[in-house]
Coordinates of C-alpha atoms and ligand atoms in Angstrom, one line a residue:
X1 CA 112.4 66.2 31.2
X2 CA 113.5 69.7 30.4
X3 CA 115.8 69.3 27.5
X4 CA 118.2 71.9 28.5
X5 CA 119.6 70.0 31.8
X6 CA 123.2 68.5 32.0
X7 CA 122.1 65.6 33.5
X8 CA 123.6 61.7 33.5
X9 CA 121.4 58.7 34.3
X10 CA 123.1 55.5 35.9
X11 CA 123.8 54.0 32.1
X12 CA 125.0 57.2 30.4
X13 CA 128.6 57.5 29.2
X14 CA 130.1 60.3 31.8
X15 CA 127.8 59.2 34.7
X16 CA 130.8 57.5 36.9
X17 CA 133.2 60.4 35.7
X18 CA 130.4 62.8 37.4
X19 CA 129.8 61.0 40.1
X20 CA 133.8 60.7 40.7
X21 CA 134.6 64.3 40.2
X22 CA 131.9 65.6 42.9
X23 CA 134.0 64.6 45.7
X24 CA 137.3 65.7 47.1
X25 CA 137.7 62.8 49.2
X26 CA 139.6 60.4 46.9
X27 CA 137.5 57.5 49.2
X28 CA 134.7 57.9 47.4
X29 CA 131.7 55.9 49.1
X30 CA 129.6 53.3 47.0
X31 CA 126.7 55.6 46.8
X32 CA 125.0 55.5 43.1
X33 CA 122.1 58.3 42.7
X34 CA 119.9 57.5 39.9
X35 CA 120.5 60.3 38.1
X36 CA 123.4 63.5 38.2
X37 CA 122.1 67.1 37.1
X38 CA 124.4 69.7 36.7
X39 CA 122.6 73.0 37.2
X40 CA 124.3 76.5 35.3
X41 CA 121.7 78.9 36.2
X42 CA 118.9 79.4 39.6
X43 CA 116.5 78.6 37.0
X44 CA 118.0 75.0 35.9
X45 CA 118.6 74.1 39.9
X46 CA 114.7 75.5 40.4
X47 CA 114.0 73.1 37.3
X48 CA 115.9 70.0 38.4
X49 CA 113.9 70.2 41.7
X50 CA 110.6 70.4 40.0
X51 CA 111.7 67.4 37.7
X52 CA 112.6 65.6 41.0
X53 CA 109.6 66.4 42.7
X54 CA 107.5 64.8 39.6
X55 CA 109.8 61.6 39.9
X56 CA 109.3 61.4 43.4
X57 CA 113.3 61.5 43.9
X58 CA 115.2 62.6 47.1
X59 CA 117.5 65.5 46.2
X60 CA 121.1 65.8 47.4
X61 CA 122.7 68.9 46.5
X62 CA 126.7 69.5 45.9
X63 CA 128.7 72.8 46.2
X64 CA 132.5 72.1 46.4
X65 CA 132.3 68.5 47.2
X66 CA 134.4 68.7 50.4
X67 CA 132.4 67.2 52.7
X68 CA 134.8 65.1 54.4
X69 CA 131.6 62.0 54.6
X70 CA 130.7 63.1 51.0
X71 CA 127.1 63.7 52.3
X72 CA 125.8 65.0 49.0
X73 CA 126.4 61.5 47.4
X74 CA 123.4 59.2 48.4
X75 CA 121.8 56.3 46.9
X76 CA 118.9 56.8 44.8
X77 CA 117.5 60.2 43.6
X78 CA 119.1 63.1 42.2
X79 CA 122.4 64.8 42.9
X80 CA 122.0 68.1 41.7
X81 CA 125.7 70.1 41.6
X82 CA 125.3 73.7 41.8
X83 CA 129.1 74.2 41.5
X84 CA 128.7 76.1 38.3
X85 CA 126.8 79.0 40.5
X86 CA 130.1 80.5 41.4
X87 CA 129.7 84.2 40.3
X88 CA 131.0 87.1 42.8
X89 CA 129.7 90.9 42.8
X90 CA 131.6 92.9 45.2
X91 CA 129.6 96.1 46.6
X92 CA 132.9 97.7 47.8
X93 CA 131.6 100.7 49.1
X94 CA 128.5 98.5 50.6
X95 CA 130.9 96.2 52.3
X96 CA 128.4 93.5 51.2
X97 CA 128.9 90.6 48.6
X98 CA 126.4 87.8 46.6
X99 CA 128.4 84.8 45.6
X100 CA 127.4 81.6 44.4
X101 CA 127.2 78.4 46.2
X102 CA 129.9 77.4 43.8
X103 CA 132.6 79.8 44.5
X104 CA 135.7 78.7 46.2
X105 CA 136.6 80.4 49.8
X106 CA 140.2 81.4 48.4
X107 CA 138.7 82.7 45.0
X108 CA 136.3 85.3 47.3
X109 CA 139.4 85.7 49.2
X110 CA 141.5 86.8 46.4
X111 CA 138.8 88.8 44.8
X112 CA 138.2 91.0 48.5
X113 CA 142.0 91.5 48.6
X114 CA 142.0 93.0 45.9
X115 CA 139.6 95.8 47.6
X116 CA 141.2 95.5 51.0
X117 CA 138.2 93.6 52.0
X118 CA 137.8 90.4 54.3
X119 CA 135.4 87.4 54.6
X120 CA 136.1 84.9 57.1
X121 CA 136.7 82.2 54.1
X122 CA 137.9 78.7 55.6
X123 CA 141.3 77.9 55.9
X124 CA 141.9 75.4 53.0
X125 CA 141.5 76.2 48.8
X126 CA 138.8 74.3 47.3
X127 CA 136.0 74.4 49.7
X128 CA 132.8 76.2 48.2
X129 CA 130.9 78.7 50.3
X130 CA 127.5 76.3 49.4
X131 CA 128.3 73.6 52.3
X132 CA 131.0 75.4 54.7
X133 CA 128.4 78.5 55.1
X134 CA 125.6 76.5 55.7
X135 CA 127.1 74.4 58.7
X136 CA 129.0 77.4 60.5
X137 CA 132.0 78.1 59.1
X138 CA 135.1 78.3 60.5
X139 CA 137.5 80.9 58.7
X140 CA 140.3 83.1 59.2
X141 CA 140.0 85.9 61.9
X142 CA 136.7 84.0 62.8
X143 CA 137.1 84.7 66.6
X144 CA 136.9 88.4 65.8
X145 CA 134.2 88.3 62.8
X146 CA 132.2 85.2 64.5
X147 CA 131.5 82.0 62.5
X148 CA 131.2 82.9 58.6
X149 CA 127.4 82.3 58.6
X150 CA 127.1 85.0 61.1
X151 CA 128.0 87.2 58.6
X152 CA 125.4 86.1 56.1
X153 CA 122.4 88.6 55.7
X154 CA 120.5 86.7 53.2
X155 CA 119.9 83.7 50.9
X156 CA 118.2 83.1 48.1
X157 CA 117.2 79.4 47.4
X158 CA 115.2 77.0 45.5
X159 CA 112.3 75.2 48.1
X160 CA 111.2 71.8 48.3
X161 CA 108.2 72.8 45.9
X162 CA 111.0 74.1 42.8
X163 CA 110.2 78.0 43.6
X164 CA 113.3 80.7 43.6
X165 CA 112.8 82.4 47.3
X166 CA 114.5 84.9 49.3
X167 CA 115.1 84.7 52.7
X168 CA 116.4 87.2 55.5
X169 CA 115.8 88.5 58.8
X170 CA 112.8 90.0 57.6
X171 CA 111.4 87.7 54.6
X172 CA 111.1 83.6 55.5
X173 CA 112.9 84.3 58.5
X174 CA 112.6 80.4 59.6
X175 CA 114.7 79.6 56.5
X176 CA 117.5 82.1 57.0
X177 CA 117.5 80.7 60.8
X178 CA 117.8 77.5 59.2
X179 CA 120.5 78.1 56.9
X180 CA 122.9 79.4 59.4
X181 CA 124.2 76.0 61.0
X182 CA 121.8 73.1 59.2
X183 CA 124.6 72.4 57.2
X184 CA 124.2 69.1 55.5
X185 CA 120.8 68.7 56.9
X186 CA 119.4 72.1 55.0
X187 CA 116.1 71.4 53.0
X188 CA 116.4 73.4 50.3
X189 CA 119.3 74.5 47.3
X190 CA 121.1 77.9 48.4
X191 CA 121.6 79.4 44.9
X192 CA 122.9 82.4 46.1
X193 CA 124.7 84.0 49.3
X194 CA 124.3 87.7 50.7
X195 CA 127.5 88.4 52.7
X196 CA 128.3 91.0 54.8
X197 CA 131.9 91.9 54.4
X198 CA 134.5 93.7 56.5
X199 CA 137.8 96.1 56.1
X200 CA 140.5 93.7 55.6
X201 CA 143.4 94.2 58.6
X202 CA 146.4 96.0 57.8
X203 CA 148.8 93.2 59.2
X204 CA 148.1 89.4 58.8
X205 CA 150.6 86.6 59.6
X206 CA 151.6 84.2 62.0
X207 CA 154.2 82.9 64.5
X208 CA 155.0 79.5 64.4
X209 CA 156.9 77.1 66.8
X210 CA 157.8 73.4 66.5
X211 CA 158.0 70.8 69.0
X212 CA 159.0 67.1 69.5
X213 CA 156.4 65.2 70.2
X214 CA 157.7 64.4 73.8
X215 CA 156.1 68.2 74.6
X216 CA 152.9 67.0 73.9
X217 CA 151.9 67.3 77.7
X218 CA 153.8 70.4 78.6
X219 CA 152.3 72.2 75.4
X220 CA 148.5 70.8 75.9
X221 CA 148.8 72.1 79.5
X222 CA 150.1 75.5 78.4
X223 CA 147.7 75.9 75.9
X224 CA 144.8 75.0 77.9
X225 CA 145.8 77.6 80.7
X226 CA 147.0 80.3 78.1
X227 CA 143.6 79.7 75.9
X228 CA 140.8 81.8 77.7
X229 CA 142.7 84.9 77.6
X230 CA 144.6 84.5 74.1
X231 CA 143.6 88.0 72.1
X232 CA 140.5 87.3 70.1
X233 CA 142.7 88.5 66.9
X234 CA 144.5 84.8 67.4
X235 CA 143.8 81.6 66.4
X236 CA 145.9 79.3 68.4
X237 CA 146.5 75.9 67.2
X238 CA 148.6 73.1 67.3
X239 CA 149.2 70.4 64.9
X240 CA 150.4 66.8 65.9
X241 CA 152.0 65.1 62.6
X242 CA 154.7 62.1 62.3
X243 CA 156.2 64.5 59.9
X244 CA 156.9 67.6 61.3
X245 CA 159.3 70.3 59.9
X246 CA 162.8 70.8 62.0
X247 CA 161.8 68.0 63.8
X248 CA 162.3 65.6 61.6
X249 CA 159.7 63.2 62.8
X250 CA 156.7 62.9 65.3
X251 CA 156.2 66.6 66.6
X252 CA 153.9 69.0 67.5
X253 CA 153.5 72.6 65.5
X254 CA 152.0 75.6 67.4
X255 CA 150.3 78.4 64.8
X256 CA 149.4 81.6 65.7
X257 CA 147.9 83.3 62.7
X258 CA 147.2 87.0 63.8
X259 CA 145.0 89.8 62.4
X260 CA 146.0 93.5 63.8
X261 CA 146.0 97.0 62.3
X262 CA 149.9 97.7 63.1
X263 CA 152.8 95.5 64.0
X264 CA 152.9 96.8 67.2
X265 CA 149.7 96.1 67.9
X266 CA 150.3 92.0 66.3
X267 CA 153.2 92.0 68.8
X268 CA 151.2 92.9 71.6
X269 CA 148.6 90.4 70.8
X270 CA 151.6 87.4 70.6
X271 CA 153.0 88.2 74.4
X272 CA 151.7 84.9 75.2
X273 CA 153.7 83.0 73.3
X274 CA 156.8 84.1 74.9
X275 CA 155.6 81.9 77.9
X276 CA 155.8 78.9 75.4
X277 CA 157.2 75.8 77.3
X278 CA 160.9 75.0 76.7
X279 CA 162.2 72.3 74.7
X280 CA 161.2 73.9 70.9
X281 CA 162.9 72.6 68.2
X282 CA 162.7 75.8 66.6
X283 CA 160.5 79.3 67.4
X284 CA 160.0 81.6 64.3
X285 CA 159.2 85.4 65.2
X286 CA 156.1 86.9 64.1
X287 CA 156.1 86.7 59.9
X288 CA 153.7 89.5 58.0
X289 CA 152.3 87.3 55.3
X290 CA 148.7 87.0 53.5
X291 CA 145.8 85.1 53.8
X292 CA 146.5 83.2 50.5
X293 CA 149.9 82.3 51.2
X294 CA 148.5 80.9 54.8
X295 CA 145.7 79.0 53.0
X296 CA 148.4 77.7 50.9
X297 CA 150.6 76.1 53.5
X298 CA 147.8 74.7 55.2
X299 CA 146.7 72.6 51.9
X300 CA 150.2 70.8 52.8
X301 CA 148.0 68.7 55.1
X302 CA 145.6 68.0 53.0
X303 CA 146.6 66.9 49.4
X304 CA 144.2 66.3 46.6
X305 CA 143.8 62.4 45.4
X306 CA 144.2 61.2 49.0
X307 CA 141.6 59.5 51.3
X308 CA 140.6 61.3 54.4
X309 CA 138.5 59.2 57.3
X310 CA 137.5 62.5 59.6
X311 CA 136.2 62.8 62.9
X312 CA 135.9 65.7 65.9
X313 CA 134.6 66.8 69.0
X314 CA 134.4 69.9 70.9
X315 CA 135.4 69.9 74.5
X316 CA 135.2 72.0 77.6
X317 CA 137.1 69.1 79.6
X318 CA 139.8 70.1 81.7
X319 CA 143.2 68.9 80.2
X320 CA 144.0 66.5 83.0
X321 CA 140.8 64.5 81.6
X322 CA 142.2 65.3 78.1
X323 CA 145.5 64.0 78.5
X324 CA 145.0 60.2 78.6
X325 CA 143.3 60.6 75.4
X326 CA 145.9 62.8 73.7
X327 CA 148.2 60.1 74.7
X328 CA 146.6 58.0 72.7
X329 CA 146.0 60.0 69.8
X330 CA 149.7 60.2 69.5
X331 CA 150.9 56.9 70.3
X332 CA 148.6 55.6 67.5
X333 CA 148.9 58.4 65.1
X334 CA 149.1 56.8 61.5
X335 CA 151.8 57.9 59.4
X336 CA 151.5 61.7 57.6
X337 CA 149.7 63.4 56.2
X338 CA 147.6 61.8 59.2
X339 CA 147.2 64.9 61.5
X340 CA 145.4 66.2 64.8
X341 CA 144.2 69.4 64.8
X342 CA 143.8 71.2 68.3
X343 CA 142.3 74.5 68.0
X344 CA 141.5 77.4 71.2
X345 CA 138.2 78.4 71.4
X346 CA 137.8 79.5 74.6
X347 CA 135.9 81.4 75.8
X348 CA 133.2 80.8 73.1
X349 CA 131.4 83.7 71.9
X350 CA 128.2 85.0 72.4
X351 CA 126.2 84.1 69.1
X352 CA 122.9 85.4 67.3
X353 CA 119.8 83.1 67.3
X354 CA 120.2 80.6 64.5
X355 CA 120.6 77.0 64.1
X356 CA 123.9 76.8 64.6
X357 CA 124.7 76.6 68.4
X358 CA 126.7 74.1 69.7
X359 CA 130.9 74.8 70.0
X360 CA 133.1 74.9 73.3
X361 CA 136.5 76.0 74.7
X362 CA 138.2 73.3 72.5
X363 CA 138.2 71.3 69.7
X364 CA 139.8 68.6 68.6
X365 CA 140.1 66.9 64.9
X366 CA 141.6 64.3 63.6
X367 CA 142.0 63.5 59.8
X368 CA 143.4 59.8 59.1
X369 CA 144.6 60.7 55.3
X370 CA 146.6 57.8 53.1
X371 CA 147.2 57.0 49.7
X372 CA 148.3 53.7 49.8
X373 CA 146.3 50.5 50.5
X374 CA 148.7 49.2 53.3
X375 CA 148.3 52.4 55.1
X376 CA 144.3 51.9 55.0
X377 CA 143.8 50.0 58.1
X378 CA 145.4 51.8 60.5
X379 CA 144.1 55.1 58.9
X380 CA 140.8 54.8 58.1
X381 CA 140.1 54.0 62.3
X382 CA 142.2 56.1 63.8
X383 CA 139.9 59.5 63.9
X384 CA 136.8 57.6 64.7
X385 CA 138.4 55.2 67.5
X386 CA 140.1 57.7 69.0
X387 CA 136.8 60.5 69.0
X388 CA 134.3 57.1 70.3
X389 CA 136.8 56.5 73.2
X390 CA 136.8 60.2 74.3
X391 CA 133.0 60.6 73.9
X392 CA 132.8 61.3 77.4
X393 CA 134.2 64.2 77.3
X394 CA 132.9 65.8 74.1
X395 CA 129.8 68.8 74.4
X396 CA 129.2 67.6 70.9
X397 CA 130.7 67.7 67.3
X398 CA 131.2 70.6 64.6
X399 CA 129.4 69.8 61.2
X400 CA 133.0 70.9 59.2
X401 CA 134.4 67.9 59.9
X402 CA 131.4 65.7 60.6
X403 CA 131.2 61.5 60.5
X404 CA 128.0 61.6 61.5
X405 CA 127.0 58.7 59.0
X406 CA 129.1 56.3 60.8
X407 CA 128.9 58.0 64.5
X408 CA 125.6 60.2 65.3
X409 CA 126.6 62.5 67.9
X410 CA 125.1 65.9 68.9
X411 CA 125.8 69.0 66.4
X412 CA 123.4 71.7 67.8
X413 CA 121.3 72.6 70.9
X414 CA 118.9 70.3 71.4
X415 CA 116.0 73.1 71.2
X416 CA 117.7 73.9 68.3
X417 CA 117.4 70.2 66.8
X418 CA 114.1 69.8 67.7
X419 CA 113.4 73.6 65.3
X420 CA 115.3 72.3 62.5
X421 CA 112.9 68.9 62.8
X422 CA 109.5 71.5 62.9
X423 CA 110.9 73.4 59.7
X424 CA 111.7 70.4 57.8
X425 CA 108.1 69.1 58.6
X426 CA 107.0 72.2 57.5
X427 CA 109.2 73.5 54.5
X428 CA 109.7 69.6 53.2
X429 CA 106.6 67.7 54.0
X430 CA 107.4 65.2 50.8
X431 CA 111.1 64.7 52.4
X432 CA 112.7 66.1 49.1
X433 CA 116.0 66.9 50.7
X434 CA 118.1 65.0 52.3
X435 CA 118.6 64.9 55.8
X436 CA 121.8 64.6 58.1
X437 CA 123.3 60.8 57.6
X438 CA 122.9 59.1 60.4
X439 CA 119.2 60.4 60.9
X440 CA 116.1 59.1 59.4
Ligands
FAD501 C1 140.4 70.1 52.5 C2 139.2 70.7 53.5 C3 139.2 71.7 54.1 C4 138.5 72.3 55.0 N1 138.8 73.4 55.8 C5 137.6 74.0 56.3 C6 137.6 74.9 57.5 O1 138.8 75.9 57.2 N2 136.8 75.9 58.2 C7 135.3 74.7 58.1 O2 134.6 75.3 58.6 N3 135.0 73.6 56.9 C8 136.5 73.4 56.6 N4 136.1 72.4 55.8 C9 134.7 71.3 55.3 C10 134.0 72.3 54.9 O3 133.4 73.6 55.2 C11 132.4 71.4 54.9 O4 132.4 69.9 54.4 C12 131.7 71.8 53.9 O5 130.3 71.5 53.8 C13 132.0 71.7 52.3 O6 131.4 72.7 51.3 P1 131.3 72.3 50.0 O7 129.8 72.9 49.2 O8 132.4 72.4 49.5 O9 131.0 70.8 50.1 P2 129.9 69.9 49.2 O10 130.3 68.2 49.6 O11 129.3 70.0 48.2 O12 128.3 70.0 50.7 C14 128.3 69.2 51.5 C15 127.0 69.8 52.4 O13 126.3 70.8 52.1 C16 125.2 70.8 51.2 N5 124.9 71.7 50.4 C17 126.2 72.1 49.8 N6 125.6 73.0 49.1 C18 124.4 73.1 49.2 C19 123.5 74.5 48.5 N7 123.8 75.1 47.6 N8 122.2 74.0 49.0 C20 121.9 73.2 50.2 N9 122.6 72.6 50.4 C21 123.7 72.2 49.7 C22 124.7 69.5 51.1 O14 124.1 68.7 52.2 C23 126.3 68.4 50.9 O15 126.1 67.3 51.5 C24 137.2 71.5 54.9 C25 136.9 70.1 54.3 C26 137.6 70.2 53.6 C27 137.7 69.0 52.7

């Protein structure tokens, strides 16, 4: 074994601490790799894969550990932690950046804000680029900039033989295609992303309204009616929670974050918010803020140290068809911070040819969240039970909030899954890298 590698075998002191520290979700599965390796450099990541090859180990890769399902933690084999590969280099004039997979989205955003540049990083703190970009990446201003993975111009990666390679549209293009959407089923170790940046819009902010839960049906009808016409500069979302500010109980927060070049443009794009249904506990005016501040606000719904059980669906179903399921979700909603996120994605954009290939008009994600044992029975089943009940209305699932190990579901177009399987057989014939959970 190369002596320089930081590694923990199952009997070593430090193994359990390293295993526990590898996940954001406090609900750590009872899965135990034979060895945990923490790479500090690209060369060490490559050395680790060669070691796994020599020992006949499968490899699970971890960047930020924010997979809800903790998909990087598998039984046996190697857990390769590349979170220390987190350097960022920004070429402001060239509107490009190179970032390690361990770089957190909010850290990249802070750096870019200094240069008045933007990349569609995720809405939360702590999510690393490693897993986020592989699965698609739903980030700030993604309705304009596309999924974050559409802004990846190239990758550096370690292949199944432990060799460092580069992939782009013109070099190893199959791997570049796969790296934009394969998510936790990618067959390589990303060691660096090459990113396209854009100029940061001058006005960033949000308009918010709070409703009691009795407004659920009226809001759902309204949101489905206005959704397809909402300007792309706005990500319209609704959040259902038992603890809604200013409602002091179960309610719905309607959030419309805006990216515009002037206040006038922001107000123009927000005109549809004037048609919100009656019955709000409070409607706030548009408030200019920053991506960092909005990210901090979002984190109130995703506290650290809690257990999470998450599931989701894309749907193009009519609001009348969805309402029975939405009512059941509200009736069975566990205590906060458990919540439902409804997001307008209508009309879905045309995408470049890449593995990511499945979305629809509306996104619904359920987050069961608890930190008391007494809450576990309700909160741990809520997301999956409700998504199972609504399966006939689903087009598929988003890998961001995947629960494939417990509930297999479609996550890319059929042709793309067939191509991913063929590429895996070609590029990883010995099955060095774990596939998606719930799939052989
Ligand atoms: C609090 C929270 C908020 C979130 N918010 C958003 C959001 O706003 N938008 C969004 O799109 N998603 C969001 N997600 C989902 C998140 O983007 C995915 O779970 C993503 O996979 C996390 O990336 P990671 O590197 O932190 O996770 P990890 O758990 O480290 O990785 C997840 C999987 O990706 C693969 N992987 C990771 N790194 C590499 C690598 N270097 N090379 C090869 N494979 C690798 C592995 O298969 C691993 O199992 C959120 C998750 C959490 C917990």
